[in-house]
Amino acid sequence: MTANEKAPTGQCRLDVWLWAARFYKTRNLAALNIKKGLVSISGKTTTKPASILNIGSHLVVDLNSVRITILVEKIAIKRVSYEKAQLLYRIISKESEEAEIFFQARARYKRDKKVRRNLKAFKEKLHFLSDN
């Protein structure tokens, strides 16, 4: 990384780093989500986009109902390419996988024949009652 891409002190603003690491398309979006409380640093929810971020900090970011836990490995103050941005952090955990498994299992559920018959009879009764 060049001098422009790396902060000399090893610190940077939270919104700038999230933008530089390509979690958000604009700094404004990053700042809005921080203000909403969707980002926390080392277990503390912060509402200030200007919060200081250090190397080794743990971030929890909620992106589109996916909770990602991240370890900050490098600091960047300038937006970099996707390949370089992936070197700025390490993903510790992603909590969407459990949700996906749950929803896939729920989508595969099919009622047995008896339940389907009862449901069909109940719907026909309701339809019969609504006609009169």
PDB file of C-alpha atoms in Angstrom:
ATOM      1  CA  MET A   1       0.000   0.000   0.000  1.00  0.00           C
ATOM      2  CA  THR A   2       1.147   3.531  -0.655  1.00  0.00           C
ATOM      3  CA  ALA A   3       1.309   6.356   1.857  1.00  0.00           C
ATOM      4  CA  ASN A   4      -2.065   7.647   0.652  1.00  0.00           C
ATOM      5  CA  GLU A   5      -3.798   4.333   1.318  1.00  0.00           C
ATOM      6  CA  LYS A   6      -2.410   3.715   4.791  1.00  0.00           C
ATOM      7  CA  ALA A   7      -2.816   5.900   7.849  1.00  0.00           C
ATOM      8  CA  PRO A   8       0.572   6.615   9.434  1.00  0.00           C
ATOM      9  CA  THR A   9      -0.737   6.408  12.998  1.00  0.00           C
ATOM     10  CA  GLY A  10      -2.579   3.106  12.655  1.00  0.00           C
ATOM     11  CA  GLN A  11      -5.881   4.815  13.406  1.00  0.00           C
ATOM     12  CA  CYS A  12      -8.716   6.022  11.243  1.00  0.00           C
ATOM     13  CA  ARG A  13     -12.353   7.045  11.366  1.00  0.00           C
ATOM     14  CA  LEU A  14     -14.847   4.193  11.411  1.00  0.00           C
ATOM     15  CA  ASP A  15     -16.940   5.465   8.487  1.00  0.00           C
ATOM     16  CA  VAL A  16     -13.838   6.053   6.336  1.00  0.00           C
ATOM     17  CA  TRP A  17     -12.529   2.539   6.987  1.00  0.00           C
ATOM     18  CA  LEU A  18     -15.884   0.865   6.252  1.00  0.00           C
ATOM     19  CA  TRP A  19     -16.041   2.805   2.988  1.00  0.00           C
ATOM     20  CA  ALA A  20     -12.398   2.040   2.099  1.00  0.00           C
ATOM     21  CA  ALA A  21     -12.879  -1.683   2.882  1.00  0.00           C
ATOM     22  CA  ARG A  22     -15.907  -1.689   0.546  1.00  0.00           C
ATOM     23  CA  PHE A  23     -18.592  -2.606   3.049  1.00  0.00           C
ATOM     24  CA  TYR A  24     -20.580   0.443   1.924  1.00  0.00           C
ATOM     25  CA  LYS A  25     -20.665   2.190  -1.432  1.00  0.00           C
ATOM     26  CA  THR A  26     -20.444   5.706   0.037  1.00  0.00           C
ATOM     27  CA  ARG A  27     -19.180   7.255   3.252  1.00  0.00           C
ATOM     28  CA  ASN A  28     -22.630   8.733   3.759  1.00  0.00           C
ATOM     29  CA  LEU A  29     -24.218   5.245   3.763  1.00  0.00           C
ATOM     30  CA  ALA A  30     -21.574   4.046   6.210  1.00  0.00           C
ATOM     31  CA  ALA A  31     -22.250   7.021   8.494  1.00  0.00           C
ATOM     32  CA  LEU A  32     -26.034   6.487   8.361  1.00  0.00           C
ATOM     33  CA  ASN A  33     -25.733   2.803   9.296  1.00  0.00           C
ATOM     34  CA  ILE A  34     -23.341   3.633  12.135  1.00  0.00           C
ATOM     35  CA  LYS A  35     -25.855   6.198  13.450  1.00  0.00           C
ATOM     36  CA  LYS A  36     -28.598   3.547  13.255  1.00  0.00           C
ATOM     37  CA  GLY A  37     -26.501   1.289  15.505  1.00  0.00           C
ATOM     38  CA  LEU A  38     -25.801  -1.394  12.902  1.00  0.00           C
ATOM     39  CA  VAL A  39     -22.043  -1.313  13.584  1.00  0.00           C
ATOM     40  CA  SER A  40     -20.289  -2.033  16.864  1.00  0.00           C
ATOM     41  CA  ILE A  41     -16.604  -1.806  17.795  1.00  0.00           C
ATOM     42  CA  SER A  42     -15.226  -4.396  20.225  1.00  0.00           C
ATOM     43  CA  GLY A  43     -18.693  -5.215  21.555  1.00  0.00           C
ATOM     44  CA  LYS A  44     -19.768  -1.581  22.088  1.00  0.00           C
ATOM     45  CA  THR A  45     -22.437  -0.174  19.806  1.00  0.00           C
ATOM     46  CA  THR A  46     -21.364   3.239  18.627  1.00  0.00           C
ATOM     47  CA  THR A  47     -23.449   5.924  16.972  1.00  0.00           C
ATOM     48  CA  LYS A  48     -20.566   8.198  16.001  1.00  0.00           C
ATOM     49  CA  PRO A  49     -19.134   7.842  12.493  1.00  0.00           C
ATOM     50  CA  ALA A  50     -15.968   9.606  13.697  1.00  0.00           C
ATOM     51  CA  SER A  51     -15.164   6.853  16.202  1.00  0.00           C
ATOM     52  CA  ILE A  52     -11.513   5.866  16.105  1.00  0.00           C
ATOM     53  CA  LEU A  53     -10.704   2.460  14.665  1.00  0.00           C
ATOM     54  CA  ASN A  54      -7.416   0.712  15.487  1.00  0.00           C
ATOM     55  CA  ILE A  55      -5.646  -2.334  14.099  1.00  0.00           C
ATOM     56  CA  GLY A  56      -6.870  -5.409  15.970  1.00  0.00           C
ATOM     57  CA  SER A  57     -10.353  -4.024  16.649  1.00  0.00           C
ATOM     58  CA  HIS A  58     -13.311  -6.369  16.360  1.00  0.00           C
ATOM     59  CA  LEU A  59     -16.225  -5.031  14.341  1.00  0.00           C
ATOM     60  CA  VAL A  60     -19.731  -6.413  14.117  1.00  0.00           C
ATOM     61  CA  VAL A  61     -21.507  -5.156  11.003  1.00  0.00           C
ATOM     62  CA  ASP A  62     -25.144  -5.867  10.113  1.00  0.00           C
ATOM     63  CA  LEU A  63     -25.507  -5.895   6.335  1.00  0.00           C
ATOM     64  CA  ASN A  64     -28.871  -6.876   4.836  1.00  0.00           C
ATOM     65  CA  SER A  65     -29.836  -9.074   7.805  1.00  0.00           C
ATOM     66  CA  VAL A  66     -26.401 -10.717   7.782  1.00  0.00           C
ATOM     67  CA  ARG A  67     -24.291 -10.171  10.886  1.00  0.00           C
ATOM     68  CA  ILE A  68     -20.566 -10.247  10.097  1.00  0.00           C
ATOM     69  CA  THR A  69     -17.840 -10.233  12.763  1.00  0.00           C
ATOM     70  CA  ILE A  70     -14.589  -8.766  11.461  1.00  0.00           C
ATOM     71  CA  LEU A  71     -11.032  -8.395  12.755  1.00  0.00           C
ATOM     72  CA  VAL A  72      -9.320  -5.240  11.455  1.00  0.00           C
ATOM     73  CA  GLU A  73      -5.849  -6.165  10.162  1.00  0.00           C
ATOM     74  CA  LYS A  74      -4.861  -2.996   8.273  1.00  0.00           C
ATOM     75  CA  ILE A  75      -5.984   0.602   8.221  1.00  0.00           C
ATOM     76  CA  ALA A  76      -6.857   2.401   4.986  1.00  0.00           C
ATOM     77  CA  ILE A  77      -8.082   5.949   4.516  1.00  0.00           C
ATOM     78  CA  LYS A  78      -8.424   5.744   0.749  1.00  0.00           C
ATOM     79  CA  ARG A  79     -10.768   3.444  -1.158  1.00  0.00           C
ATOM     80  CA  VAL A  80      -8.874   0.582  -2.755  1.00  0.00           C
ATOM     81  CA  SER A  81      -9.695  -2.205  -5.188  1.00  0.00           C
ATOM     82  CA  TYR A  82     -11.748  -5.166  -4.067  1.00  0.00           C
ATOM     83  CA  GLU A  83      -8.728  -7.476  -3.939  1.00  0.00           C
ATOM     84  CA  LYS A  84      -6.744  -5.048  -1.770  1.00  0.00           C
ATOM     85  CA  ALA A  85      -9.796  -4.315   0.380  1.00  0.00           C
ATOM     86  CA  GLN A  86     -10.066  -7.983   1.342  1.00  0.00           C
ATOM     87  CA  LEU A  87      -6.572  -7.765   2.843  1.00  0.00           C
ATOM     88  CA  LEU A  88      -7.721  -5.037   5.266  1.00  0.00           C
ATOM     89  CA  TYR A  89      -9.801  -7.420   7.393  1.00  0.00           C
ATOM     90  CA  ARG A  90     -10.443 -11.034   8.286  1.00  0.00           C
ATOM     91  CA  ILE A  91     -13.990 -12.357   8.642  1.00  0.00           C
ATOM     92  CA  ILE A  92     -14.339 -14.208  11.934  1.00  0.00           C
ATOM     93  CA  SER A  93     -17.956 -15.287  11.634  1.00  0.00           C
ATOM     94  CA  LYS A  94     -20.987 -14.825   9.456  1.00  0.00           C
ATOM     95  CA  GLU A  95     -24.378 -15.474  11.020  1.00  0.00           C
ATOM     96  CA  SER A  96     -26.477 -15.687   7.882  1.00  0.00           C
ATOM     97  CA  GLU A  97     -25.580 -19.325   7.288  1.00  0.00           C
ATOM     98  CA  GLU A  98     -27.644 -20.525  10.250  1.00  0.00           C
ATOM     99  CA  ALA A  99     -30.582 -18.432   9.095  1.00  0.00           C
ATOM    100  CA  GLU A 100     -30.292 -19.785   5.550  1.00  0.00           C
ATOM    101  CA  ILE A 101     -30.280 -23.372   6.795  1.00  0.00           C
ATOM    102  CA  PHE A 102     -33.330 -22.659   8.962  1.00  0.00           C
ATOM    103  CA  PHE A 103     -35.290 -21.067   6.117  1.00  0.00           C
ATOM    104  CA  GLN A 104     -34.303 -23.788   3.633  1.00  0.00           C
ATOM    105  CA  ALA A 105     -35.443 -26.483   6.050  1.00  0.00           C
ATOM    106  CA  ARG A 106     -38.692 -24.603   6.620  1.00  0.00           C
ATOM    107  CA  ALA A 107     -39.263 -24.225   2.857  1.00  0.00           C
ATOM    108  CA  ARG A 108     -38.794 -27.972   2.346  1.00  0.00           C
ATOM    109  CA  TYR A 109     -41.482 -28.790   4.931  1.00  0.00           C
ATOM    110  CA  LYS A 110     -44.497 -30.431   3.326  1.00  0.00           C
ATOM    111  CA  ARG A 111     -47.652 -31.205   5.231  1.00  0.00           C
ATOM    112  CA  ASP A 112     -48.663 -34.847   5.392  1.00  0.00           C
ATOM    113  CA  LYS A 113     -51.725 -36.101   3.544  1.00  0.00           C
ATOM    114  CA  LYS A 114     -54.112 -35.986   6.511  1.00  0.00           C
ATOM    115  CA  VAL A 115     -53.281 -32.365   7.318  1.00  0.00           C
ATOM    116  CA  ARG A 116     -53.658 -31.370   3.661  1.00  0.00           C
ATOM    117  CA  ARG A 117     -57.107 -33.033   3.493  1.00  0.00           C
ATOM    118  CA  ASN A 118     -58.267 -31.316   6.667  1.00  0.00           C
ATOM    119  CA  LEU A 119     -57.009 -27.965   5.433  1.00  0.00           C
ATOM    120  CA  LYS A 120     -58.760 -28.425   2.086  1.00  0.00           C
ATOM    121  CA  ALA A 121     -62.034 -29.382   3.810  1.00  0.00           C
ATOM    122  CA  PHE A 122     -61.767 -26.396   6.126  1.00  0.00           C
ATOM    123  CA  LYS A 123     -61.206 -24.015   3.191  1.00  0.00           C
ATOM    124  CA  GLU A 124     -64.190 -25.493   1.332  1.00  0.00           C
ATOM    125  CA  LYS A 125     -66.356 -25.012   4.418  1.00  0.00           C
ATOM    126  CA  LEU A 126     -65.298 -21.380   4.655  1.00  0.00           C
ATOM    127  CA  HIS A 127     -65.991 -20.886   0.957  1.00  0.00           C
ATOM    128  CA  PHE A 128     -69.426 -22.537   1.332  1.00  0.00           C
ATOM    129  CA  LEU A 129     -70.269 -20.298   4.296  1.00  0.00           C
ATOM    130  CA  SER A 130     -69.179 -17.122   2.501  1.00  0.00           C
ATOM    131  CA  ASP A 131     -71.530 -17.835  -0.458  1.00  0.00           C
ATOM    132  CA  ASN A 132     -74.681 -17.823   1.694  1.00  0.00           C
TER     133      ASN A 132
END
